[in-house]
PDB file of C-alpha atoms and ligand atoms in Angstrom:
ATOM      1  CA  MET A   1     -16.078   7.357 -22.257  1.00 97.00           C
ATOM      2  CA  LYS A   2     -18.405   5.790 -19.533  1.00 97.00           C
ATOM      3  CA  LEU A   3     -17.787   4.803 -16.538  1.00 98.00           C
ATOM      4  CA  THR A   4     -20.373   1.798 -15.312  1.00 98.00           C
ATOM      5  CA  CYS A   5     -19.971   0.333 -11.815  1.00 98.00           C
ATOM      6  CA  LEU A   6     -21.143  -3.581 -11.728  1.00 98.00           C
ATOM      7  CA  GLY A   7     -20.327  -3.748  -7.938  1.00 97.00           C
ATOM      8  CA  SER A   8     -18.687  -2.010  -4.578  1.00 96.00           C
ATOM      9  CA  GLY A   9     -18.000  -2.942  -1.883  1.00 92.00           C
ATOM     10  CA  SER A  10     -17.452  -6.300   0.272  1.00 91.00           C
ATOM     11  CA  ALA A  11     -19.945  -7.954  -2.198  1.00 93.00           C
ATOM     12  CA  GLY A  12     -17.610  -8.058  -5.079  1.00 96.00           C
ATOM     13  CA  ASN A  13     -16.076  -4.709  -6.961  1.00 98.00           C
ATOM     14  CA  CYS A  14     -15.887  -4.790 -10.954  1.00 98.00           C
ATOM     15  CA  TYR A  15     -15.806  -1.623 -12.650  1.00 98.00           C
ATOM     16  CA  LEU A  16     -15.629  -0.703 -16.709  1.00 98.00           C
ATOM     17  CA  LEU A  17     -14.094   2.435 -18.211  1.00 97.00           C
ATOM     18  CA  HIS A  18     -15.170   2.007 -21.740  1.00 97.00           C
ATOM     19  CA  ASN A  19     -16.590   4.029 -25.111  1.00 96.00           C
ATOM     20  CA  GLU A  20     -17.820   2.332 -28.542  1.00 95.00           C
ATOM     21  CA  THR A  21     -14.338   0.281 -29.167  1.00 94.00           C
ATOM     22  CA  GLU A  22     -12.065   0.304 -26.167  1.00 94.00           C
ATOM     23  CA  CYS A  23     -12.831  -1.033 -22.159  1.00 96.00           C
ATOM     24  CA  LEU A  24     -10.536  -1.454 -19.437  1.00 96.00           C
ATOM     25  CA  VAL A  25     -12.117  -3.294 -16.435  1.00 97.00           C
ATOM     26  CA  ILE A  26     -10.825  -2.566 -13.120  1.00 98.00           C
ATOM     27  CA  GLU A  27     -11.182  -5.652 -10.386  1.00 98.00           C
ATOM     28  CA  ALA A  28     -12.328  -9.189 -11.218  1.00 98.00           C
ATOM     29  CA  GLY A  29     -14.505  -9.230  -7.748  1.00 98.00           C
ATOM     30  CA  ILE A  30     -18.063  -9.856 -10.368  1.00 97.00           C
ATOM     31  CA  PRO A  31     -18.627 -12.914 -12.756  1.00 97.00           C
ATOM     32  CA  PHE A  32     -17.328 -12.125 -16.231  1.00 97.00           C
ATOM     33  CA  LYS A  33     -20.301 -13.130 -17.513  1.00 97.00           C
ATOM     34  CA  GLU A  34     -22.021  -9.834 -16.086  1.00 97.00           C
ATOM     35  CA  VAL A  35     -19.148  -7.764 -17.574  1.00 97.00           C
ATOM     36  CA  LYS A  36     -20.118  -9.541 -20.994  1.00 97.00           C
ATOM     37  CA  LYS A  37     -23.971  -8.650 -20.411  1.00 97.00           C
ATOM     38  CA  ALA A  38     -23.432  -5.095 -19.815  1.00 97.00           C
ATOM     39  CA  LEU A  39     -21.057  -4.897 -22.824  1.00 97.00           C
ATOM     40  CA  ASP A  40     -23.590  -6.598 -24.816  1.00 97.00           C
ATOM     41  CA  PHE A  41     -21.284  -9.336 -25.660  1.00 97.00           C
ATOM     42  CA  ASN A  42     -18.741  -7.093 -27.086  1.00 96.00           C
ATOM     43  CA  ILE A  43     -16.098  -8.598 -25.308  1.00 94.00           C
ATOM     44  CA  SER A  44     -13.077  -8.263 -28.193  1.00 94.00           C
ATOM     45  CA  LYS A  45     -13.342  -4.702 -27.080  1.00 94.00           C
ATOM     46  CA  ILE A  46     -11.179  -5.465 -23.694  1.00 94.00           C
ATOM     47  CA  VAL A  47      -8.209  -4.233 -23.790  1.00 92.00           C
ATOM     48  CA  GLY A  48      -7.178  -5.740 -20.413  1.00 92.00           C
ATOM     49  CA  ILE A  49      -8.272  -5.992 -16.610  1.00 94.00           C
ATOM     50  CA  VAL A  50      -6.012  -4.251 -13.652  1.00 95.00           C
ATOM     51  CA  VAL A  51      -6.868  -6.140 -10.341  1.00 96.00           C
ATOM     52  CA  SER A  52      -5.694  -4.129  -6.795  1.00 97.00           C
ATOM     53  CA  HIS A  53      -5.037  -7.179  -4.677  1.00 96.00           C
ATOM     54  CA  GLU A  54      -5.895 -10.735  -4.173  1.00 96.00           C
ATOM     55  CA  HIS A  55      -9.048 -10.720  -1.628  1.00 97.00           C
ATOM     56  CA  GLY A  56     -11.959 -12.233  -3.063  1.00 96.00           C
ATOM     57  CA  ASP A  57     -14.333  -9.323  -3.538  1.00 97.00           C
ATOM     58  CA  HIS A  58     -11.517  -7.662  -5.792  1.00 97.00           C
ATOM     59  CA  ALA A  59     -10.143 -11.145  -7.586  1.00 97.00           C
ATOM     60  CA  LYS A  60     -12.086 -14.153  -6.947  1.00 97.00           C
ATOM     61  CA  TYR A  61     -12.876 -14.539 -10.446  1.00 97.00           C
ATOM     62  CA  LEU A  62      -9.755 -13.705 -12.087  1.00 96.00           C
ATOM     63  CA  GLN A  63      -9.381 -17.105 -13.688  1.00 95.00           C
ATOM     64  CA  GLU A  64     -12.276 -16.661 -15.454  1.00 96.00           C
ATOM     65  CA  TYR A  65     -10.568 -13.457 -17.435  1.00 94.00           C
ATOM     66  CA  ILE A  66      -7.546 -14.996 -17.783  1.00 92.00           C
ATOM     67  CA  LYS A  67      -9.311 -18.381 -19.249  1.00 94.00           C
ATOM     68  CA  VAL A  68     -10.531 -15.863 -22.337  1.00 93.00           C
ATOM     69  CA  GLY A  69      -6.969 -14.271 -23.030  1.00 91.00           C
ATOM     70  CA  ILE A  70      -7.422 -11.072 -21.674  1.00 91.00           C
ATOM     71  CA  PRO A  71      -4.311  -9.363 -20.482  1.00 89.00           C
ATOM     72  CA  VAL A  72      -3.799  -8.884 -16.894  1.00 90.00           C
ATOM     73  CA  MET A  73      -2.462  -6.136 -14.984  1.00 91.00           C
ATOM     74  CA  ALA A  74      -2.555  -7.233 -11.004  1.00 92.00           C
ATOM     75  CA  PRO A  75       1.369  -6.400  -9.689  1.00 88.00           C
ATOM     76  CA  SER A  76       0.217  -7.154  -6.128  1.00 89.00           C
ATOM     77  CA  MET A  77      -0.229 -10.630  -7.470  1.00 88.00           C
ATOM     78  CA  GLY A  78       2.786 -10.721  -9.454  1.00 80.00           C
ATOM     79  CA  HIS A  79       0.409 -10.923 -12.912  1.00 73.00           C
ATOM     80  CA  VAL A  80       1.606  -8.740 -15.268  1.00 68.00           C
ATOM     81  CA  THR A  81       0.747 -10.985 -18.291  1.00 59.00           C
ATOM     82  CA  GLY A  82       0.718 -10.909 -22.155  1.00 51.00           C
ATOM     83  CA  ALA A  83      -0.491  -7.780 -21.192  1.00 48.00           C
ATOM     84  CA  LEU A  84       1.388  -4.700 -20.416  1.00 50.00           C
ATOM     85  CA  SER A  85       1.523  -3.354 -24.239  1.00 49.00           C
ATOM     86  CA  ALA A  86      -1.795  -4.457 -24.417  1.00 51.00           C
ATOM     87  CA  ILE A  87      -2.808  -2.693 -21.926  1.00 63.00           C
ATOM     88  CA  SER A  88      -0.678   0.961 -22.592  1.00 61.00           C
ATOM     89  CA  LYS A  89      -2.764   1.450 -25.467  1.00 73.00           C
ATOM     90  CA  PRO A  90      -4.944   3.248 -25.690  1.00 86.00           C
ATOM     91  CA  PHE A  91      -5.121   3.078 -22.258  1.00 90.00           C
ATOM     92  CA  ALA A  92      -1.372   4.077 -20.403  1.00 90.00           C
ATOM     93  CA  VAL A  93      -1.896   2.635 -16.928  1.00 91.00           C
ATOM     94  CA  ARG A  94       0.721   2.986 -13.885  1.00 90.00           C
ATOM     95  CA  THR A  95       0.471   1.666 -10.707  1.00 91.00           C
ATOM     96  CA  PHE A  96       1.463   2.741  -6.621  1.00 93.00           C
ATOM     97  CA  PRO A  97       1.668   0.880  -3.570  1.00 95.00           C
ATOM     98  CA  LEU A  98      -1.345   1.226  -1.015  1.00 96.00           C
ATOM     99  CA  VAL A  99      -1.685   0.353   2.637  1.00 96.00           C
ATOM    100  CA  HIS A 100      -3.493  -2.788   3.227  1.00 96.00           C
ATOM    101  CA  ASP A 101      -3.022  -6.325   4.982  1.00 94.00           C
ATOM    102  CA  VAL A 102      -1.969  -7.596   1.876  1.00 95.00           C
ATOM    103  CA  SER A 103       0.284  -6.124  -0.957  1.00 95.00           C
ATOM    104  CA  CYS A 104      -2.382  -3.657  -2.461  1.00 96.00           C
ATOM    105  CA  THR A 105      -2.354  -1.519  -5.415  1.00 95.00           C
ATOM    106  CA  GLY A 106      -3.509   1.546  -7.233  1.00 96.00           C
ATOM    107  CA  PHE A 107      -3.951   2.803 -10.284  1.00 95.00           C
ATOM    108  CA  LEU A 108      -3.525   6.449 -12.114  1.00 95.00           C
ATOM    109  CA  ILE A 109      -4.916   5.815 -15.778  1.00 95.00           C
ATOM    110  CA  GLU A 110      -4.763   7.692 -18.429  1.00 95.00           C
ATOM    111  CA  HIS A 111      -6.622   8.212 -21.912  1.00 95.00           C
ATOM    112  CA  SER A 112      -6.707  10.835 -24.722  1.00 94.00           C
ATOM    113  CA  GLU A 113     -10.836  10.880 -24.093  1.00 95.00           C
ATOM    114  CA  ILE A 114     -10.845  11.425 -20.039  1.00 97.00           C
ATOM    115  CA  GLY A 115      -6.654  12.460 -19.006  1.00 97.00           C
ATOM    116  CA  ARG A 116      -6.011  10.993 -15.322  1.00 96.00           C
ATOM    117  CA  LEU A 117      -8.190   8.732 -13.719  1.00 98.00           C
ATOM    118  CA  LEU A 118      -6.618   7.751  -9.871  1.00 98.00           C
ATOM    119  CA  PHE A 119      -8.138   4.705  -9.041  1.00 98.00           C
ATOM    120  CA  ALA A 120      -7.686   3.772  -5.162  1.00 98.00           C
ATOM    121  CA  THR A 121      -9.277   1.180  -3.231  1.00 98.00           C
ATOM    122  CA  ASP A 122      -8.582  -1.038  -0.057  1.00 97.00           C
ATOM    123  CA  THR A 123      -6.030   1.169   1.457  1.00 97.00           C
ATOM    124  CA  GLU A 124      -5.917   2.871   5.119  1.00 97.00           C
ATOM    125  CA  TYR A 125      -4.472   6.481   3.347  1.00 97.00           C
ATOM    126  CA  ILE A 126      -2.415   7.233   0.150  1.00 97.00           C
ATOM    127  CA  ARG A 127       0.922   8.852   0.884  1.00 94.00           C
ATOM    128  CA  TYR A 128       1.276  10.306  -2.704  1.00 95.00           C
ATOM    129  CA  LYS A 129      -0.064  13.746  -4.438  1.00 95.00           C
ATOM    130  CA  PHE A 130      -0.751  13.687  -7.396  1.00 96.00           C
ATOM    131  CA  LYS A 131      -0.998  16.505 -10.222  1.00 91.00           C
ATOM    132  CA  SER A 132      -3.975  17.393 -12.645  1.00 94.00           C
ATOM    133  CA  LEU A 133      -5.984  14.623 -11.822  1.00 98.00           C
ATOM    134  CA  ASN A 134      -9.609  15.270 -14.126  1.00 98.00           C
ATOM    135  CA  HIS A 135     -10.897  11.711 -12.337  1.00 98.00           C
ATOM    136  CA  ILE A 136     -10.906  10.276  -8.641  1.00 98.00           C
ATOM    137  CA  MET A 137     -12.185   7.307  -8.107  1.00 98.00           C
ATOM    138  CA  ILE A 138     -11.624   6.345  -4.325  1.00 98.00           C
ATOM    139  CA  GLU A 139     -12.647   4.212  -1.447  1.00 97.00           C
ATOM    140  CA  CYS A 140     -14.580   5.926   1.539  1.00 97.00           C
ATOM    141  CA  ASN A 141     -15.377   2.624   3.565  1.00 95.00           C
ATOM    142  CA  TYR A 142     -16.619   4.094   6.599  1.00 95.00           C
ATOM    143  CA  SER A 143     -16.860   7.209   9.196  1.00 94.00           C
ATOM    144  CA  GLN A 144     -14.905   6.993  12.934  1.00 91.00           C
ATOM    145  CA  GLU A 145     -18.052   7.419  14.685  1.00 91.00           C
ATOM    146  CA  LEU A 146     -19.996   4.650  13.085  1.00 91.00           C
ATOM    147  CA  LEU A 147     -17.306   2.136  13.688  1.00 90.00           C
ATOM    148  CA  ASN A 148     -16.969   2.602  17.192  1.00 88.00           C
ATOM    149  CA  GLN A 149     -20.682   2.202  17.523  1.00 87.00           C
ATOM    150  CA  SER A 150     -20.602  -0.630  15.555  1.00 86.00           C
ATOM    151  CA  TYR A 151     -17.579  -3.057  16.310  1.00 84.00           C
ATOM    152  CA  HIS A 152     -15.950  -4.538  19.137  1.00 85.00           C
ATOM    153  CA  GLU A 153     -12.105  -2.610  19.534  1.00 84.00           C
ATOM    154  CA  GLY A 154     -10.404  -5.801  17.727  1.00 84.00           C
ATOM    155  CA  LEU A 155     -12.218  -5.449  14.860  1.00 86.00           C
ATOM    156  CA  GLN A 156     -12.050  -1.565  14.632  1.00 87.00           C
ATOM    157  CA  GLU A 157      -8.724  -2.023  14.690  1.00 87.00           C
ATOM    158  CA  ARG A 158      -8.425  -4.218  11.401  1.00 88.00           C
ATOM    159  CA  ILE A 159     -10.752  -1.967   9.850  1.00 91.00           C
ATOM    160  CA  LYS A 160      -8.773   1.229  10.598  1.00 91.00           C
ATOM    161  CA  LEU A 161      -5.432  -0.282   9.582  1.00 93.00           C
ATOM    162  CA  THR A 162      -6.787  -1.732   6.080  1.00 95.00           C
ATOM    163  CA  HIS A 163      -9.667   0.640   5.060  1.00 96.00           C
ATOM    164  CA  MET A 164     -10.285   4.590   4.175  1.00 97.00           C
ATOM    165  CA  GLU A 165     -12.276   6.117   7.271  1.00 97.00           C
ATOM    166  CA  PHE A 166     -14.074   9.376   5.173  1.00 97.00           C
ATOM    167  CA  ASN A 167     -11.866  12.186   6.855  1.00 97.00           C
ATOM    168  CA  THR A 168      -9.078  10.784   5.086  1.00 97.00           C
ATOM    169  CA  CYS A 169     -10.773  10.381   1.693  1.00 98.00           C
ATOM    170  CA  LYS A 170     -11.904  14.229   2.359  1.00 97.00           C
ATOM    171  CA  ASP A 171      -8.392  15.356   3.030  1.00 97.00           C
ATOM    172  CA  PHE A 172      -7.015  13.673  -0.191  1.00 98.00           C
ATOM    173  CA  ILE A 173      -9.624  15.359  -2.398  1.00 97.00           C
ATOM    174  CA  ARG A 174      -8.957  18.394  -1.043  1.00 97.00           C
ATOM    175  CA  ALA A 175      -5.064  18.158  -1.557  1.00 97.00           C
ATOM    176  CA  ASN A 176      -5.359  16.373  -5.057  1.00 97.00           C
ATOM    177  CA  GLN A 177      -7.907  18.690  -5.901  1.00 93.00           C
ATOM    178  CA  SER A 178      -7.468  21.325  -9.421  1.00 92.00           C
ATOM    179  CA  HIS A 179     -10.204  23.028 -11.674  1.00 94.00           C
ATOM    180  CA  GLU A 180      -9.334  20.323 -14.204  1.00 96.00           C
ATOM    181  CA  LEU A 181     -11.302  17.557 -11.247  1.00 98.00           C
ATOM    182  CA  LYS A 182     -14.697  16.841 -13.833  1.00 98.00           C
ATOM    183  CA  THR A 183     -15.657  13.594 -11.469  1.00 98.00           C
ATOM    184  CA  VAL A 184     -15.002  11.960  -8.306  1.00 98.00           C
ATOM    185  CA  CYS A 185     -16.282   9.094  -7.366  1.00 98.00           C
ATOM    186  CA  LEU A 186     -16.778   7.257  -3.921  1.00 98.00           C
ATOM    187  CA  MET A 187     -16.538   3.740  -3.432  1.00 97.00           C
ATOM    188  CA  HIS A 188     -16.173   0.649  -1.465  1.00 96.00           C
ATOM    189  CA  LEU A 189     -18.889   2.015   1.346  1.00 95.00           C
ATOM    190  CA  SER A 190     -19.425  -0.024   4.073  1.00 92.00           C
ATOM    191  CA  ASP A 191     -22.615  -1.070   4.814  1.00 88.00           C
ATOM    192  CA  ARG A 192     -22.707  -0.767   8.857  1.00 89.00           C
ATOM    193  CA  THR A 193     -20.663   2.092   9.090  1.00 92.00           C
ATOM    194  CA  SER A 194     -21.184   4.594   6.313  1.00 92.00           C
ATOM    195  CA  ASN A 195     -23.320   7.139   5.617  1.00 93.00           C
ATOM    196  CA  GLU A 196     -23.855   7.781   2.075  1.00 94.00           C
ATOM    197  CA  THR A 197     -26.365  10.881   1.883  1.00 95.00           C
ATOM    198  CA  VAL A 198     -23.619  12.688   4.739  1.00 95.00           C
ATOM    199  CA  PHE A 199     -20.455  11.782   2.746  1.00 97.00           C
ATOM    200  CA  GLN A 200     -21.638  12.576  -0.872  1.00 96.00           C
ATOM    201  CA  LYS A 201     -23.105  15.918   0.738  1.00 97.00           C
ATOM    202  CA  ASP A 202     -19.812  16.873   2.600  1.00 96.00           C
ATOM    203  CA  VAL A 203     -17.713  15.755  -0.497  1.00 97.00           C
ATOM    204  CA  GLN A 204     -19.796  17.422  -2.948  1.00 97.00           C
ATOM    205  CA  GLU A 205     -18.967  20.869  -1.189  1.00 96.00           C
ATOM    206  CA  LEU A 206     -15.070  20.036  -1.016  1.00 96.00           C
ATOM    207  CA  VAL A 207     -15.396  20.107  -5.131  1.00 97.00           C
ATOM    208  CA  GLU A 208     -17.592  21.755  -8.015  1.00 95.00           C
ATOM    209  CA  CYS A 209     -17.882  18.552 -10.045  1.00 97.00           C
ATOM    210  CA  PRO A 210     -20.209  15.828  -9.460  1.00 98.00           C
ATOM    211  CA  VAL A 211     -19.815  13.804  -6.963  1.00 98.00           C
ATOM    212  CA  TYR A 212     -20.979   9.975  -7.607  1.00 98.00           C
ATOM    213  CA  MET A 213     -21.740   7.568  -5.182  1.00 97.00           C
ATOM    214  CA  ALA A 214     -20.611   3.681  -6.853  1.00 97.00           C
ATOM    215  CA  SER A 215     -22.832   0.964  -6.512  1.00 95.00           C
ATOM    216  CA  LYS A 216     -24.246  -1.378  -9.008  1.00 96.00           C
ATOM    217  CA  GLY A 217     -25.722   0.240 -11.867  1.00 96.00           C
ATOM    218  CA  LEU A 218     -24.083   3.717 -11.568  1.00 98.00           C
ATOM    219  CA  GLU A 219     -22.711   4.779 -15.144  1.00 98.00           C
ATOM    220  CA  TYR A 220     -21.639   8.126 -15.559  1.00 98.00           C
ATOM    221  CA  GLU A 221     -20.064   9.792 -18.232  1.00 97.00           C
ATOM    222  CA  LEU A 222     -16.194  10.815 -17.827  1.00 97.00           C
TER     223      LEU A 222
HETATM  224 ZN1   ZN B   1      -9.370  -6.268   0.720  1.00 86.51          ZN
END
């Protein structure tokens, strides 16, 4: 099973979890035609799409997916269409609430090939602890220091309550890692208030597995 990133950040988010015969799409912030291209037009293998919340960079193109009959799981937007059972096999998807300025959900995705994958973005923090995670995909949006330098106080407050700070991200990884962890992917880095090199190096010091930085074109084996 591979993870392909078609976009990460405020310009549009979309990830594909896929092998030869199955694909689960995560987030609809990228036009469906980009997903088709990435799958060599083999769209019949898409089992469904999960969407965390209504903001455009995560959900702007959801209608395009619905139009072609792809099952949708987007509980924060009131959508669980046709879908739950279709998505459940071969992927089992469970949701948990996140902390954003609109209703937002994280996903715990299980598949026999990869084990347990956690996906969480657009959240101040994650209030749960998870056992035996094999893969973590988590927002690492900004560092407090760079945020203080870049924006006025009002905007700083908004970002602090809706997106994950670097140290919060590290605390989560530290608390939820085990020898079963195989990959970590840091997502949704802010252009102005993140430092990709420092983020990757510091998280890499916490874990023994590879740490990937999400950006368009990233692809890795799970
Ligand atoms: Zn958002």
